[in-house]
CSV table of C-alpha atoms in Angstrom, one decimal:
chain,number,residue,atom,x,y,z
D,1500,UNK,CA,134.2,105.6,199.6
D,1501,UNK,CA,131.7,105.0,196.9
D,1502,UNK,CA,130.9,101.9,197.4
D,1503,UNK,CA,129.4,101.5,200.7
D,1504,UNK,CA,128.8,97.9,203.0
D,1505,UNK,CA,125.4,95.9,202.8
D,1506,UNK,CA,125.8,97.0,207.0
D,1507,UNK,CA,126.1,100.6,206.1
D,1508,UNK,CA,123.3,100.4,203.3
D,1509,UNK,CA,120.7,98.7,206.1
D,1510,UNK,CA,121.5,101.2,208.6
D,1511,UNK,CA,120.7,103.9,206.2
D,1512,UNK,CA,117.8,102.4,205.2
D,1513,UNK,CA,116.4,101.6,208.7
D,1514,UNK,CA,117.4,105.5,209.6
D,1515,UNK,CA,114.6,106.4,207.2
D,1516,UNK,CA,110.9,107.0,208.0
D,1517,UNK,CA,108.7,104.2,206.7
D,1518,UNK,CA,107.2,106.2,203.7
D,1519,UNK,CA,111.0,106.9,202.8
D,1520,UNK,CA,111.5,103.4,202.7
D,1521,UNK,CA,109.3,102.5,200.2
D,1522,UNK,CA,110.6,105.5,197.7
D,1523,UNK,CA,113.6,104.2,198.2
D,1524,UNK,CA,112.9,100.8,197.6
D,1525,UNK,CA,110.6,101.7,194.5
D,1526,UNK,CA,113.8,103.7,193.1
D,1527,UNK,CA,115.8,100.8,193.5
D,1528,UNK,CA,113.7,98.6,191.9
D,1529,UNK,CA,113.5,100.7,189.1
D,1530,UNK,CA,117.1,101.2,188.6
D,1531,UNK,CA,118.5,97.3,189.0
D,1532,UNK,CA,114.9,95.8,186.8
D,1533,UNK,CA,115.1,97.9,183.4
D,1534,UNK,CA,114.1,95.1,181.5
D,1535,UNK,CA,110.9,93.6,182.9
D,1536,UNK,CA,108.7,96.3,183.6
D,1537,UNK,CA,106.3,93.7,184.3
D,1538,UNK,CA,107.8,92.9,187.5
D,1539,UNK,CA,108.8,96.5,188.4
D,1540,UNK,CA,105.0,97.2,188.5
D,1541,UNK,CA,104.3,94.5,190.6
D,1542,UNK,CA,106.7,95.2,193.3
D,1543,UNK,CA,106.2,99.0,193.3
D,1544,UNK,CA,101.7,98.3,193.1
D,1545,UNK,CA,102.2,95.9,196.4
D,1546,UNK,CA,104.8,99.1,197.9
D,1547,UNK,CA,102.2,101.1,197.3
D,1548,UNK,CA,99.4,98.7,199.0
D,1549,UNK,CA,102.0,98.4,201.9
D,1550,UNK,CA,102.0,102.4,201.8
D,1551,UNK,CA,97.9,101.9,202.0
D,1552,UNK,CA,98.4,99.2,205.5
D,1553,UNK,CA,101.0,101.4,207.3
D,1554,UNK,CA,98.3,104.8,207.2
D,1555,UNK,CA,95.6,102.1,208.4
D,1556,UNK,CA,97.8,100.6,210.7
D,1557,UNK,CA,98.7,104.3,212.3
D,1558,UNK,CA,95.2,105.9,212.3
D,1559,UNK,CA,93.4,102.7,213.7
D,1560,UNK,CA,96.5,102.0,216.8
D,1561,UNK,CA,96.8,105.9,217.0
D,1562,UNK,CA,93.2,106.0,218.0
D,1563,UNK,CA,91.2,105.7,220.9
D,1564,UNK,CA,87.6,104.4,222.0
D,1565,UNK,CA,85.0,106.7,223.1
D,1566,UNK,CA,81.5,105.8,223.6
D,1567,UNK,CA,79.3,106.3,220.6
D,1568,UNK,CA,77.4,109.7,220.1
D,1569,UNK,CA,73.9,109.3,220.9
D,1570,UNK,CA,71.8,107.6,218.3
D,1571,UNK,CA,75.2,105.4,218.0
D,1572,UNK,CA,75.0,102.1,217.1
D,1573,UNK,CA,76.3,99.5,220.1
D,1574,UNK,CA,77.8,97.4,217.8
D,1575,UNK,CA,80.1,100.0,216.4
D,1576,UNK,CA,83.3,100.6,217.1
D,1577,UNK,CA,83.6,104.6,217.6
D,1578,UNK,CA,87.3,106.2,217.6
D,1579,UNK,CA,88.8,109.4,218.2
D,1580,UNK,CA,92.7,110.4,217.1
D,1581,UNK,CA,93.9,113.6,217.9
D,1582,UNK,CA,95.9,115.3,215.0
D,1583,UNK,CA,100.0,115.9,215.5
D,1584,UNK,CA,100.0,119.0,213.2
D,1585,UNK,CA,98.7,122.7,215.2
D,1586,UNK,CA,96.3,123.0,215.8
D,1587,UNK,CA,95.2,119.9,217.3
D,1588,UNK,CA,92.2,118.4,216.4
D,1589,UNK,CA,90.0,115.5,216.6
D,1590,UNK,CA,89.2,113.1,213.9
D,1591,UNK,CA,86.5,110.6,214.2
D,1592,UNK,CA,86.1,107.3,212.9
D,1593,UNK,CA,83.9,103.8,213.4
D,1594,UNK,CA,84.2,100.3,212.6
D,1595,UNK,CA,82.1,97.3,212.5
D,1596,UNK,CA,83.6,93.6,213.2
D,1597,UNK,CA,83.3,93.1,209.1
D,1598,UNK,CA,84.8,96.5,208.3
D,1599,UNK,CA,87.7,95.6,210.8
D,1600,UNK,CA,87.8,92.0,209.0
D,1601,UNK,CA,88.2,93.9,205.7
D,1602,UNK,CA,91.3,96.0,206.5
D,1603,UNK,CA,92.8,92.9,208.0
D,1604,UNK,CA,92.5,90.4,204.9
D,1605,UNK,CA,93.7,93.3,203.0
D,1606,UNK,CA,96.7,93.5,204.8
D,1607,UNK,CA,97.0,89.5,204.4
D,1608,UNK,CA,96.6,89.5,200.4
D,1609,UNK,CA,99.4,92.5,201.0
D,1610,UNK,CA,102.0,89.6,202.6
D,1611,UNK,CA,100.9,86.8,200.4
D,1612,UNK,CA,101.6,89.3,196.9
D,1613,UNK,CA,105.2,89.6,198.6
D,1614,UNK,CA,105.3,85.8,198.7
D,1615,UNK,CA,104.3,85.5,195.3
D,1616,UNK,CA,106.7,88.3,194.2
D,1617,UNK,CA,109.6,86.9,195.9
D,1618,UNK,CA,108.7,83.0,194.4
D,1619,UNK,CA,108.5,84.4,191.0
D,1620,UNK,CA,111.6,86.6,191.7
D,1621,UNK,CA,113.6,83.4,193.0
D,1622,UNK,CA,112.6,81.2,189.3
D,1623,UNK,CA,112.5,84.0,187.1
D,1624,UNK,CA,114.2,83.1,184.2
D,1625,UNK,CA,114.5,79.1,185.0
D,1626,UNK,CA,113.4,76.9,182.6
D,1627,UNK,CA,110.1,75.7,183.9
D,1628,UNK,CA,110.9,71.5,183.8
D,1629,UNK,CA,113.5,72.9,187.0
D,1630,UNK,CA,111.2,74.6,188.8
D,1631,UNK,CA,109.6,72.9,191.6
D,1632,UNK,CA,105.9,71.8,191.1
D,1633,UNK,CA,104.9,74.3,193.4
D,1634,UNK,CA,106.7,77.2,192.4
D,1635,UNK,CA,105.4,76.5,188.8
D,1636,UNK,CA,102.6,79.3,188.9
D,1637,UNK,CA,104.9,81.5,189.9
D,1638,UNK,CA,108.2,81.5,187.6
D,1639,UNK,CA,107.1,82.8,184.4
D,1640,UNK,CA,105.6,86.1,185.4
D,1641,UNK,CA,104.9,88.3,188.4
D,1642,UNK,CA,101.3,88.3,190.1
D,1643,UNK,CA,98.6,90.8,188.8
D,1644,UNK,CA,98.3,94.0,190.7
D,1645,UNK,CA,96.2,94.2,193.9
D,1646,UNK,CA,93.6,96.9,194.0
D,1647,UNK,CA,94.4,99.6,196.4
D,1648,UNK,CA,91.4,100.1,198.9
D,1649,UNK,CA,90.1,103.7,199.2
D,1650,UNK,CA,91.9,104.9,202.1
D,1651,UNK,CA,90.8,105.6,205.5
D,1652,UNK,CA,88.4,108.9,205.8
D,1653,UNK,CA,88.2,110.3,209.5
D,1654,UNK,CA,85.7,113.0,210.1
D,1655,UNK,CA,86.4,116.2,212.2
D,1656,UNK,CA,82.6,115.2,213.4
D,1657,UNK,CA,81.4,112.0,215.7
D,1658,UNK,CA,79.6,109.2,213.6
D,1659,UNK,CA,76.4,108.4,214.4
């Protein structure tokens, strides 16, 4: 039929690939939120910061260690991924504990503009004496838009 069950929707959404997922959330955003663009911009800017954590997320737990070229620094982190595309090559990157800290509080603000999403989602259109105190910042409009970082660069050359 036309009308398929919330089980059969999840298990078609789960049987897409994760960049999938997000076009097809941002399509249906789009199509059940007409009316408040604001909102629709917020969700599909922290989809799109989501899409920015998943490629960090695979090329930094895709990759390996490998001792730093010479003239590396010690305190660097030096890693190698190999491409899945043919030919296969290498791509280089490195780290330091603060740019490692970076990508991770990144991913944080990515969770907590959910949170705030789904809190102004929940009292959207409440009259603000019924909100809960600590929902208040929340109800009358979504949260700003993150900044996306510049994504992750690997170099088909070792980093010294």
């Amino acid at each position: 039929s036309a009308r398929h069950s919330s089980q059969q929707i999840e298990s078609d959404y789960f049987k897409l690939s994760e960049e999938d997922r997000i076009k097809a959330a941002k399509a249906l955003v789009r199509r059940i939120d007409k009316q408040d663009r604001e909102f629709v911009k917020s969700v599909e800017n922290v989809l799109d910061f989501y899409n920015w954590c998943r490629k960090c997320r695979n090329i930094i737990l895709h990759s390996e260690r490998y001792p730093p070229a010479f003239g590396g620094k010690q305190d660097e982190l030096h890693m190698i991924k190999w491409t899945n595309s043919p030919p296969r090559k290498a791509q280089y990157m490195k780290f330091t504990v603060a740019d490692l800290r970076r990508i991770a509080d990144n991913f944080r603000s990515a969770v907590v503009q959910s949170a705030e999403i789904n809190m102004h989602l929940r009292f959207r259109g409440t009259p603000l004496e019924k909100v809960p105190d600590p929902y208040k910042p929340y109800a009358p409009k979504p949260p700003k838009p993150l900044k996306i970082p510049h994504a992750l660069k690997p170099t088909d050359r070792p980093q010294s």
